[in-house]
């Protein structure tokens, strides 16, 4: 079983899987990616574990979108959710907190699932239909609701790596779900910041950002009925883009059907603009929702879910690692103008 | 002039250079790297701006190590420090703090220098002599002392990118110095953590880590007279290695000549072990010293400088970006055993 360890100075958690198959000391071909998937599969696409007909290569499905009359684990699906076959965290076992000299660690209790977004191997999200993407965003919601019932799990992180430069292991479209026994540092930092703002102003900071961006206009990439896509004021990376619901919704699980439909089309538009502008870049998407289960009181008033899209255009170096901040050569105003100008 | 912008939620600073030459919307060949260096130089090594004979391609040197009788900017140097010719931050100009609607920004006043470590193009640090490395570590100290006198600058960050996967632009050995008007988030987080520990225990947390690691032994990579090299308890990356002075020294500028000589050989040994174990990996080095100038009172009691070496073996994906923590497939205990076992 993997374990989570805490840095005693900065209180940053890491998951140590200590799995021989994941070790960089063995050959690169055998190495398993950060997403827990087996990189060797890349060399044999005929055996892509996510392609229809190869369902036996994955553990039995947890959820799927299928036509009436279709049976679980049969090939005629539109979307499938399966446990990762070499999971980083496992649901079985007790959550144990342990000391080791000066240090703290926790057993790696959690969940690690894969959302197989479409049967079509090798396509990008910009090539998926709005309906396909709507299915994906429904699956996110369903799995978040289900895993939120497990009181040991504090946070359900859903993310997507597009392209090997962004950490993707396979060319088949998939998202990764990681349910964790702690709230990750980055999420906690957002919660703390939103709480500080709320205590001071009695307003949600993301609602204030929406208002400011609507007034300012220059950082807007696109606006739909229920969502705003912006380049944030202080982007870490060139063309970093956020999609934020206009309505104040703290948890993604409270997003309504009409909103999810609208979000699917908005998302397709944004990734199409990025693909057209930047030559189909590698990117990461991260869904930032509020923690599951027993959240701090008042969190629903001051937290506001959003999605971050982070194109990975340049190798990041020591400055970022050493300082925790970023040199970005492209202002959000010029990136937004560039993305708006693309004719789709 | 570049500007620094603050994310209003997590209070993370970014530097927006908004330089056309650095923009990813122009061709990759023309793009300037994160380190501010011009990637086009890579294609014409005969014109490497850091090679002896090409001194005219850099701004006039700030510091150099030369034989007696040699003149500044002549080719017979052992080490040179030059301003970056397309600097991310510039020393000229006033430090202005400005609001923009909801947001905060500061003018990009700072310094951006390059430490050209050796005249030899294309070698790695493991191939440099202990004397070469001692010169490099002296240059770090000299520049940190000099820039620490400018009261506008709060932090001098010195780092090194080895290999393009770690953000290096040129194949000539160089380190980057960035002097900043703010204390970077990662550094502040270390200061805060060390302060918390000191308030509670009245001891330096890094001294406690040294004691724990000496007792535990399993994470030690190497020990010299004045330094300990360890794999930290909660490493973000496989084979992440820290070099810590055994004596409590808060600022790198207080390191003594004998310690710098010892550190050079210790550093050479550590990078040689990494190069031999991992097939000459890309890596980042970051020197973590305490802030320059008016530091919080008592900082010298609880902060303890150290160097982090971060091999860049795998593409990092959305999990890390989304959560601020890390999945590491290699435990520090097995990494340390592996590195110790290498015969140099």
XYZ file of N, CA and C in Angstrom, chain B residues 13-240:
684
model
N 2.258 35.304 -6.606
C 2.754 36.300 -7.545
C 3.234 35.654 -8.833
N 2.981 36.324 -9.941
C 3.574 35.914 -11.210
C 4.242 37.143 -11.833
N 5.266 36.895 -12.646
C 5.898 37.977 -13.399
C 5.384 37.895 -14.829
N 4.727 38.954 -15.277
C 4.258 39.008 -16.669
C 5.267 39.847 -17.443
N 6.014 39.195 -18.332
C 7.022 39.953 -19.078
C 6.422 40.567 -20.332
N 5.415 39.894 -20.884
C 4.717 40.399 -22.066
C 5.669 40.868 -23.155
N 6.674 40.085 -23.365
C 7.688 40.387 -24.355
C 7.355 39.556 -25.595
N 7.229 40.204 -26.735
C 6.844 39.479 -27.956
C 7.786 38.308 -28.205
N 9.075 38.529 -27.945
C 10.059 37.481 -28.185
C 9.838 36.262 -27.291
N 9.169 36.465 -26.162
C 8.952 35.351 -25.251
C 7.598 34.690 -25.472
N 6.832 35.197 -26.410
C 5.463 34.715 -26.545
C 5.393 33.362 -27.244
N 4.558 32.467 -26.741
C 4.411 31.184 -27.417
C 3.619 31.303 -28.703
N 3.035 32.464 -28.973
C 2.269 32.578 -30.210
C 3.203 32.822 -31.394
N 4.478 33.093 -31.120
C 5.429 33.166 -32.228
C 6.156 31.834 -32.332
N 6.968 31.697 -33.352
C 7.556 30.372 -33.605
C 8.446 29.933 -32.449
N 8.466 28.632 -32.232
C 9.226 28.075 -31.118
C 10.707 28.418 -31.202
N 11.223 28.508 -32.399
C 12.650 28.763 -32.584
C 13.054 30.118 -32.009
N 12.098 31.050 -32.082
C 12.429 32.398 -31.635
C 12.137 32.615 -30.155
N 11.573 31.599 -29.521
C 11.109 31.801 -28.156
C 12.265 31.893 -27.165
N 12.110 32.768 -26.217
C 13.105 32.900 -25.157
C 12.655 32.044 -23.981
N 13.584 31.345 -23.370
C 13.259 30.410 -22.302
C 12.862 31.099 -21.011
N 12.412 30.291 -20.082
C 12.032 30.773 -18.755
C 13.193 31.490 -18.094
N 14.393 31.063 -18.427
C 15.571 31.683 -17.835
C 15.955 32.986 -18.527
N 15.146 33.409 -19.510
C 15.403 34.683 -20.166
C 16.441 34.591 -21.271
N 16.939 33.389 -21.520
C 17.965 33.244 -22.553
C 17.317 32.927 -23.889
N 18.033 33.253 -24.935
C 17.491 33.161 -26.278
C 17.751 31.763 -26.845
N 16.683 31.007 -27.055
C 16.808 29.625 -27.507
C 17.438 29.468 -28.878
N 17.418 30.531 -29.666
C 17.999 30.435 -31.004
C 19.501 30.177 -30.925
N 20.109 30.599 -29.797
C 21.548 30.376 -29.638
C 21.904 28.900 -29.660
N 20.952 28.075 -29.267
C 21.226 26.650 -29.185
C 21.604 26.098 -30.558
N 20.986 26.657 -31.592
C 21.225 26.150 -32.935
C 22.574 26.594 -33.498
N 23.200 27.532 -32.857
C 24.481 28.003 -33.402
C 25.518 28.052 -32.281
N 25.971 26.861 -31.935
C 26.892 26.746 -30.813
C 28.193 27.509 -31.036
N 28.577 27.680 -32.296
C 29.781 28.452 -32.582
C 29.628 29.861 -32.031
N 28.374 30.295 -31.928
C 28.108 31.621 -31.396
C 27.532 31.558 -29.990
N 27.831 30.501 -29.252
C 27.354 30.431 -27.862
C 27.825 31.686 -27.121
N 26.895 32.472 -26.575
C 27.283 33.748 -25.949
C 28.106 33.555 -24.676
N 28.161 32.315 -24.185
C 28.883 32.065 -22.937
C 30.279 31.484 -23.181
N 30.630 31.212 -24.448
C 31.942 30.632 -24.741
C 33.034 31.707 -24.801
N 34.270 31.347 -24.400
C 35.389 32.304 -24.494
C 35.556 32.773 -25.941
N 35.785 34.054 -26.109
C 35.897 34.629 -27.443
C 34.613 35.306 -27.889
N 33.484 34.921 -27.258
C 32.187 35.520 -27.623
C 31.692 36.496 -26.554
N 32.608 37.025 -25.759
C 32.201 37.899 -24.644
C 31.369 39.085 -25.118
N 31.604 39.527 -26.357
C 30.862 40.690 -26.888
C 29.364 40.424 -26.992
N 28.962 39.145 -26.992
C 27.533 38.820 -27.115
C 26.772 38.995 -25.797
N 27.508 39.243 -24.713
C 26.854 39.489 -23.419
C 27.110 40.931 -22.993
N 26.238 41.481 -22.133
C 26.546 42.792 -21.547
C 27.851 42.688 -20.740
N 28.507 43.820 -20.464
C 29.777 43.800 -19.717
C 29.647 43.057 -18.389
N 30.724 42.321 -18.033
C 30.651 41.458 -16.857
C 30.573 42.244 -15.554
N 29.907 41.635 -14.569
C 29.738 42.224 -13.241
C 30.849 41.714 -12.326
N 31.243 40.471 -12.550
C 32.198 39.792 -11.679
C 32.880 38.746 -12.537
N 34.159 38.495 -12.264
C 34.790 37.369 -12.949
C 35.914 36.797 -12.101
N 36.309 35.592 -12.444
C 37.450 34.947 -11.811
C 38.486 34.784 -12.927
N 39.600 35.507 -12.802
C 40.581 35.602 -13.886
C 41.997 35.481 -13.333
N 42.947 35.042 -14.156
C 44.343 35.069 -13.699
C 44.817 36.517 -13.545
N 45.874 36.726 -12.752
C 46.418 38.085 -12.561
C 46.769 38.703 -13.915
N 46.435 39.966 -14.072
C 46.806 40.681 -15.287
C 45.782 40.598 -16.401
N 44.758 39.760 -16.227
C 43.723 39.637 -17.253
C 42.718 40.785 -17.113
N 42.199 41.258 -18.244
C 41.270 42.397 -18.207
C 39.816 41.937 -18.302
N 38.900 42.702 -17.691
C 37.465 42.378 -17.785
C 37.032 42.195 -19.235
N 36.170 41.210 -19.467
C 35.574 40.925 -20.776
C 36.560 40.372 -21.815
N 37.796 40.084 -21.381
C 38.733 39.342 -22.235
C 38.444 37.839 -22.101
N 38.965 37.031 -23.035
C 38.564 35.611 -23.058
C 39.204 34.688 -22.006
N 40.229 35.131 -21.281
C 40.936 34.170 -20.424
C 40.385 34.064 -18.996
N 39.078 33.887 -18.882
C 38.426 33.825 -17.557
C 38.180 32.378 -17.142
N 37.947 32.209 -15.843
C 37.553 30.895 -15.320
C 36.059 30.855 -15.010
N 35.501 32.017 -14.676
C 34.058 32.158 -14.375
C 33.686 33.612 -14.612
N 32.477 33.826 -15.115
C 32.002 35.200 -15.333
C 30.563 35.343 -14.853
N 30.226 36.519 -14.321
C 28.829 36.847 -14.028
C 28.460 38.039 -14.894
N 27.380 37.883 -15.675
C 26.944 38.965 -16.575
C 25.453 39.226 -16.361
N 24.985 40.455 -16.641
C 23.540 40.677 -16.640
C 22.923 39.863 -17.781
N 21.731 39.372 -17.596
C 21.016 38.718 -18.684
C 20.752 39.759 -19.771
N 21.033 39.419 -21.032
C 20.879 40.461 -22.064
C 19.418 40.759 -22.394
N 18.503 39.840 -22.057
C 17.070 40.187 -22.155
C 16.443 39.917 -20.787
N 16.707 40.796 -19.825
C 16.379 40.492 -18.431
C 14.878 40.443 -18.151
N 14.502 39.544 -17.249
C 13.125 39.424 -16.794
C 12.788 40.583 -15.856
N 13.758 40.997 -15.068
C 13.592 42.125 -14.153
C 14.760 43.076 -14.390
N 14.540 44.381 -14.204
C 15.641 45.335 -14.358
C 15.808 46.163 -13.091
N 17.062 46.552 -12.820
C 17.381 47.282 -11.597
C 16.899 48.730 -11.674
N 16.867 49.283 -12.901
C 16.470 50.681 -13.054
C 14.968 50.845 -12.806
N 14.587 52.000 -12.278
C 13.172 52.305 -12.122
C 12.717 52.210 -10.685
N 11.566 52.835 -10.427
C 11.029 52.839 -9.072
C 10.176 51.609 -8.845
N 10.164 51.170 -7.600
C 9.291 50.084 -7.206
C 7.924 50.698 -6.900
N 6.963 50.454 -7.786
C 5.627 51.047 -7.594
C 4.600 49.963 -7.333
N 3.785 50.155 -6.330
C 2.686 49.236 -6.028
C 1.394 49.852 -6.548
N 0.655 49.099 -7.344
C -0.544 49.660 -7.977
C -1.739 48.739 -7.797
N -2.938 49.319 -7.744
C -4.166 48.538 -7.754
C -4.751 48.565 -9.156
N -5.531 47.537 -9.497
C -6.241 47.548 -10.782
C -7.546 46.827 -10.530
N -8.595 47.611 -10.250
C -9.861 47.008 -9.826
C -9.636 46.231 -8.543
N -9.994 44.980 -8.584
C -9.848 44.062 -7.458
C -8.392 43.670 -7.198
N -7.516 43.920 -8.171
C -6.214 43.258 -8.195
C -5.044 44.144 -7.760
N -3.892 43.499 -7.447
C -2.664 44.194 -7.069
C -1.534 43.853 -8.026
N -0.705 44.854 -8.308
C 0.500 44.594 -9.098
C 1.648 45.501 -8.666
N 2.873 45.131 -9.042
C 4.096 45.867 -8.705
C 4.930 45.951 -9.973
N 5.661 47.052 -10.135
C 6.582 47.126 -11.274
C 7.709 46.095 -11.095
N 8.206 45.598 -12.213
C 9.205 44.515 -12.190
C 10.618 44.996 -11.922
N 10.823 45.595 -10.743
C 12.168 46.030 -10.381
C 12.906 44.865 -9.735
N 14.104 44.592 -10.223
C 14.871 43.483 -9.676
C 16.169 43.347 -10.439
N 16.772 42.185 -10.364
C 17.980 41.939 -11.141
C 17.934 40.525 -11.678
N 18.503 40.339 -12.856
C 18.505 39.037 -13.523
C 19.892 38.845 -14.134
N 20.681 38.010 -13.473
C 22.068 37.806 -13.897
C 22.308 36.336 -14.241
N 23.378 36.108 -14.992
C 23.765 34.752 -15.365
C 25.172 34.487 -14.834
N 25.347 33.376 -14.144
C 26.677 32.978 -13.678
C 27.196 31.929 -14.663
N 28.170 32.313 -15.484
C 28.754 31.382 -16.468
C 29.818 30.601 -15.711
N 29.558 29.319 -15.485
C 30.287 28.563 -14.462
C 31.688 28.139 -14.868
N 31.905 28.002 -16.173
C 33.190 27.506 -16.685
C 33.295 27.903 -18.152
N 34.506 28.026 -18.694
C 34.631 28.293 -20.136
C 34.241 27.088 -20.987
N 34.164 25.888 -20.381
C 33.972 24.671 -21.174
C 32.518 24.454 -21.573
N 32.238 24.557 -22.851
C 30.887 24.373 -23.372
C 30.452 22.909 -23.265
N 29.214 22.684 -22.859
C 28.608 21.352 -22.985
C 28.955 20.343 -21.902
N 29.768 20.723 -20.906
C 30.032 19.739 -19.847
C 28.956 19.827 -18.764
N 28.873 18.796 -17.949
C 27.915 18.784 -16.838
C 28.645 19.115 -15.536
N 27.891 19.432 -14.496
C 28.524 19.778 -13.217
C 29.352 18.616 -12.669
N 28.911 17.379 -12.976
C 29.676 16.224 -12.499
C 31.051 16.140 -13.156
N 31.216 16.820 -14.290
C 32.509 16.816 -14.996
C 33.382 18.016 -14.620
N 32.827 18.933 -13.853
C 33.622 20.084 -13.401
C 34.503 19.637 -12.232
N 35.601 20.348 -11.994
C 36.469 20.003 -10.858
C 35.882 20.610 -9.574
N 36.358 20.125 -8.434
C 35.953 20.726 -7.157
C 36.304 22.210 -7.142
N 37.447 22.574 -7.716
C 37.856 23.987 -7.765
C 36.875 24.825 -8.591
N 36.461 24.284 -9.756
C 35.468 24.989 -10.594
C 34.206 25.259 -9.776
N 33.723 24.226 -9.100
C 32.468 24.355 -8.352
C 32.638 25.310 -7.166
N 33.825 25.282 -6.566
C 34.089 26.219 -5.462
C 33.984 27.664 -5.975
N 34.528 27.922 -7.176
C 34.386 29.257 -7.784
C 32.919 29.635 -7.961
N 32.125 28.666 -8.425
C 30.699 28.924 -8.641
C 30.032 29.304 -7.313
N 30.320 28.522 -6.268
C 29.645 28.776 -4.993
C 30.134 30.074 -4.327
N 31.377 30.471 -4.624
C 31.845 31.787 -4.192
C 31.109 32.909 -4.929
N 30.898 32.697 -6.228
C 30.196 33.725 -7.019
C 28.768 33.913 -6.492
N 28.105 32.803 -6.138
C 26.758 32.899 -5.552
C 26.802 33.826 -4.320
N 27.819 33.570 -3.480
C 27.914 34.313 -2.213
C 28.198 35.796 -2.476
N 29.128 36.065 -3.367
C 29.477 37.454 -3.671
C 28.297 38.241 -4.231
N 27.579 37.631 -5.163
C 26.447 38.345 -5.770
C 25.314 38.529 -4.775
N 25.110 37.534 -3.900
C 24.066 37.645 -2.885
C 24.374 38.771 -1.897
N 25.649 38.895 -1.528
C 26.046 39.983 -0.618
C 25.832 41.327 -1.301
N 26.274 41.432 -2.550
C 26.186 42.707 -3.259
C 24.727 43.141 -3.449
N 23.894 42.246 -3.934
C 22.496 42.605 -4.213
C 21.695 42.779 -2.920
N 22.135 42.165 -1.848
C 21.461 42.315 -0.545
C 21.519 43.745 -0.029
N 22.423 44.550 -0.615
C 22.539 45.956 -0.167
C 21.436 46.841 -0.747
N 20.759 46.382 -1.793
C 19.695 47.183 -2.422
C 18.401 46.971 -1.636
N 17.952 48.036 -0.956
C 16.829 47.872 -0.020
C 15.506 47.565 -0.727
N 15.431 47.783 -2.064
C 14.193 47.460 -2.783
C 14.039 45.955 -2.981
N 15.160 45.237 -2.882
C 15.129 43.805 -3.195
C 14.962 42.981 -1.914
N 13.974 42.113 -1.921
C 13.681 41.337 -0.720
C 14.283 39.937 -0.756
N 14.549 39.418 -1.964
C 15.048 38.041 -2.014
C 15.935 37.830 -3.232
N 17.049 37.151 -3.032
C 17.935 36.789 -4.140
C 17.822 35.276 -4.351
N 17.187 34.913 -5.454
C 17.001 33.500 -5.778
C 18.081 33.073 -6.767
N 18.811 32.009 -6.426
C 19.821 31.477 -7.346
C 19.464 30.035 -7.652
N 19.408 29.702 -8.929
C 19.013 28.351 -9.301
C 19.746 27.935 -10.569
N 19.626 26.671 -10.870
C 20.323 26.131 -12.019
C 19.427 25.124 -12.709
N 19.286 25.247 -14.019
C 18.529 24.292 -14.822
C 19.518 23.467 -15.630
N 19.581 22.174 -15.389
C 20.474 21.291 -16.164
C 19.640 20.503 -17.170
N 19.828 20.761 -18.442
C 19.108 20.010 -19.474
C 17.808 20.700 -19.860
N 17.399 20.510 -21.105
C 16.219 21.233 -21.591
C 14.946 20.791 -20.868
N 14.876 19.537 -20.417
C 13.688 19.092 -19.687
C 13.558 19.812 -18.346
N 14.645 20.419 -17.887
C 14.611 21.184 -16.640
C 14.554 22.685 -16.906
N 14.350 23.064 -18.176
C 14.189 24.483 -18.497
C 15.451 25.171 -18.983
N 16.563 24.433 -19.173
C 17.791 25.079 -19.654
C 17.657 25.428 -21.126
N 18.206 26.576 -21.513
C 18.126 27.032 -22.895
C 19.416 26.741 -23.651
N 20.539 26.878 -22.974
C 21.834 26.670 -23.626
C 22.550 25.476 -22.997
N 23.487 24.896 -23.767
C 24.246 23.745 -23.271
C 25.497 24.143 -22.490
N 25.754 25.430 -22.419
C 26.923 25.899 -21.676
C 26.555 25.976 -20.188
N 27.405 25.451 -19.278
C 27.017 25.450 -17.851
C 26.805 26.860 -17.291
N 25.616 27.109 -16.781
C 25.326 28.423 -16.200
C 24.283 28.296 -15.096
N 24.357 29.221 -14.136
C 23.306 29.368 -13.128
C 22.602 30.689 -13.379
N 21.391 30.817 -12.836
C 20.604 32.033 -13.010
C 20.375 32.681 -11.649
N 20.499 33.979 -11.608
C 20.203 34.732 -10.389
C 19.036 35.668 -10.672
N 18.070 35.684 -9.772
C 16.915 36.563 -9.910
C 16.720 37.246 -8.552
N 16.917 38.557 -8.540
C 16.704 39.307 -7.292
C 15.344 39.968 -7.377
N 14.512 39.771 -6.371
C 13.082 40.080 -6.453
C 12.631 41.081 -5.395
N 11.606 41.892 -5.708
C 11.111 42.851 -4.724
C 10.165 42.232 -3.691
N 9.899 40.943 -3.813
C 9.049 40.266 -2.830
C 9.724 38.947 -2.424
N 9.272 38.400 -1.302
C 9.745 37.074 -0.909
C 8.832 36.049 -1.585
N 9.385 35.141 -2.392
C 8.545 34.182 -3.117
C 7.754 33.268 -2.161
N 6.598 32.827 -2.639
C 5.682 32.026 -1.824
C 6.352 30.794 -1.210
N 7.151 30.096 -2.000
C 7.758 28.855 -1.506
C 8.732 29.155 -0.366
N 9.478 30.243 -0.508
C 10.428 30.629 0.525
C 9.667 31.061 1.782
N 8.605 31.852 1.577
C 7.803 32.310 2.715
C 7.210 31.127 3.466
N 6.794 30.131 2.716
C 6.211 28.947 3.322
C 7.237 28.203 4.188
N 8.480 28.166 3.744
C 9.551 27.553 4.550
C 9.829 28.388 5.800
N 9.852 29.707 5.620
C 10.097 30.588 6.770
C 8.979 30.414 7.801
N 7.738 30.404 7.325
C 6.597 30.260 8.236
C 6.656 28.939 8.992
N 6.973 27.855 8.258
C 7.051 26.538 8.888
C 8.166 26.471 9.922
N 9.309 27.038 9.576
C 10.455 27.025 10.497
C 10.144 27.864 11.736
N 9.413 28.973 11.518
C 9.047 29.845 12.640
C 8.068 29.142 13.585
N 7.049 28.471 13.000
C 6.099 27.709 13.828
C 6.820 26.713 14.719
N 7.760 25.973 14.123
C 8.516 24.961 14.866
C 9.336 25.623 15.977
N 9.939 26.755 15.660
C 10.791 27.433 16.638
C 9.969 27.962 17.813
N 8.794 28.492 17.498
C 7.942 29.016 18.577
C 7.544 27.912 19.542
N 7.300 26.733 18.995
C 6.822 25.601 19.776
C 7.965 24.903 20.517
N 9.093 24.697 19.795
C 10.175 23.863 20.335
C 11.412 24.654 20.748
N 11.496 25.905 20.320
C 12.707 26.718 20.531
C 13.943 26.074 19.892
N 13.714 25.370 18.790
C 14.830 24.770 18.063
C 14.650 25.015 16.567
N 15.738 25.006 15.827
C 15.677 25.105 14.362
C 15.178 23.768 13.806
N 14.177 23.809 12.940
C 13.623 22.556 12.406
C 14.629 21.826 11.510
N 15.468 22.578 10.811
C 16.462 21.917 9.955
C 17.535 21.230 10.809
N 17.886 21.832 11.952
C 18.815 21.155 12.878
C 18.165 19.870 13.401
N 16.863 19.927 13.668
C 16.152 18.716 14.107
C 16.131 17.653 13.004
N 15.932 18.090 11.764
C 15.949 17.145 10.634
C 17.328 16.488 10.523
N 18.389 17.291 10.645
C 19.753 16.737 10.575
C 19.952 15.667 11.647
N 19.505 15.973 12.872
C 19.667 15.036 13.987
C 18.894 13.739 13.727
N 17.647 13.912 13.255
C 16.804 12.750 12.952
C 17.436 11.887 11.846
N 17.950 12.529 10.817
C 18.524 11.777 9.693
C 19.827 11.077 10.091
N 20.618 11.704 10.951
C 21.860 11.073 11.432
C 21.521 9.839 12.272
N 20.449 9.927 13.044
C 20.021 8.810 13.872
C 19.456 7.687 12.988
N 18.635 8.071 12.002
C 17.909 7.105 11.179
C 18.812 6.472 10.093
N 19.728 7.239 9.546
C 20.729 6.777 8.564
C 20.180 6.392 7.179
N 18.955 5.870 7.092
C 18.508 5.240 5.843
C 18.326 6.226 4.688
N 18.199 7.512 4.988
C 17.977 8.476 3.905
C 19.237 9.286 3.583
N 20.362 8.931 4.210
C 21.608 9.666 3.951
C 22.226 9.190 2.634
N 22.569 10.145 1.780
C 23.270 9.839 0.532
C 24.776 9.952 0.767
N 25.204 10.991 1.485
C 26.628 11.187 1.744
C 26.793 12.164 2.907
N 27.913 12.027 3.586
C 28.222 12.949 4.671
C 29.654 13.432 4.486
N 29.862 14.745 4.625
C 31.220 15.290 4.572
C 31.489 15.973 5.908
N 32.615 16.656 6.010
C 32.954 17.292 7.289
C 31.875 18.300 7.713
N 31.415 19.109 6.753
C 30.504 20.200 7.109
C 29.069 20.031 6.592
N 28.814 19.022 5.768
C 27.501 18.905 5.118
C 26.924 17.494 5.213
N 25.589 17.440 5.131
C 24.907 16.158 5.015
C 24.049 16.217 3.746
N 24.121 15.165 2.911
C 23.252 15.069 1.728
C 22.226 13.980 2.010
N 20.955 14.349 1.953
C 19.888 13.380 2.255
C 18.821 13.372 1.175
N 18.086 12.257 1.107
C 16.804 12.223 0.435
C 15.794 12.643 1.512
N 15.009 13.694 1.300
C 14.106 14.141 2.365
C 12.992 13.119 2.637
N 12.405 13.179 3.823
C 11.365 12.229 4.222
C 10.166 12.243 3.268
N 9.791 13.418 2.786
C 8.617 13.536 1.902
C 9.021 14.173 0.580
N 9.810 13.462 -0.231
C 10.304 14.047 -1.481
C 9.186 14.200 -2.509
N 9.173 15.330 -3.218
C 8.196 15.541 -4.288
C 8.492 14.663 -5.484
N 9.799 14.467 -5.760
C 10.220 13.789 -6.977
C 11.164 12.645 -6.631
N 11.207 11.598 -7.473
C 12.183 10.529 -7.263
C 13.600 11.105 -7.242
N 14.368 10.707 -6.252
C 15.767 11.098 -6.129
C 15.968 12.584 -5.813
N 14.915 13.249 -5.321
C 15.093 14.606 -4.795
C 16.128 14.542 -3.673
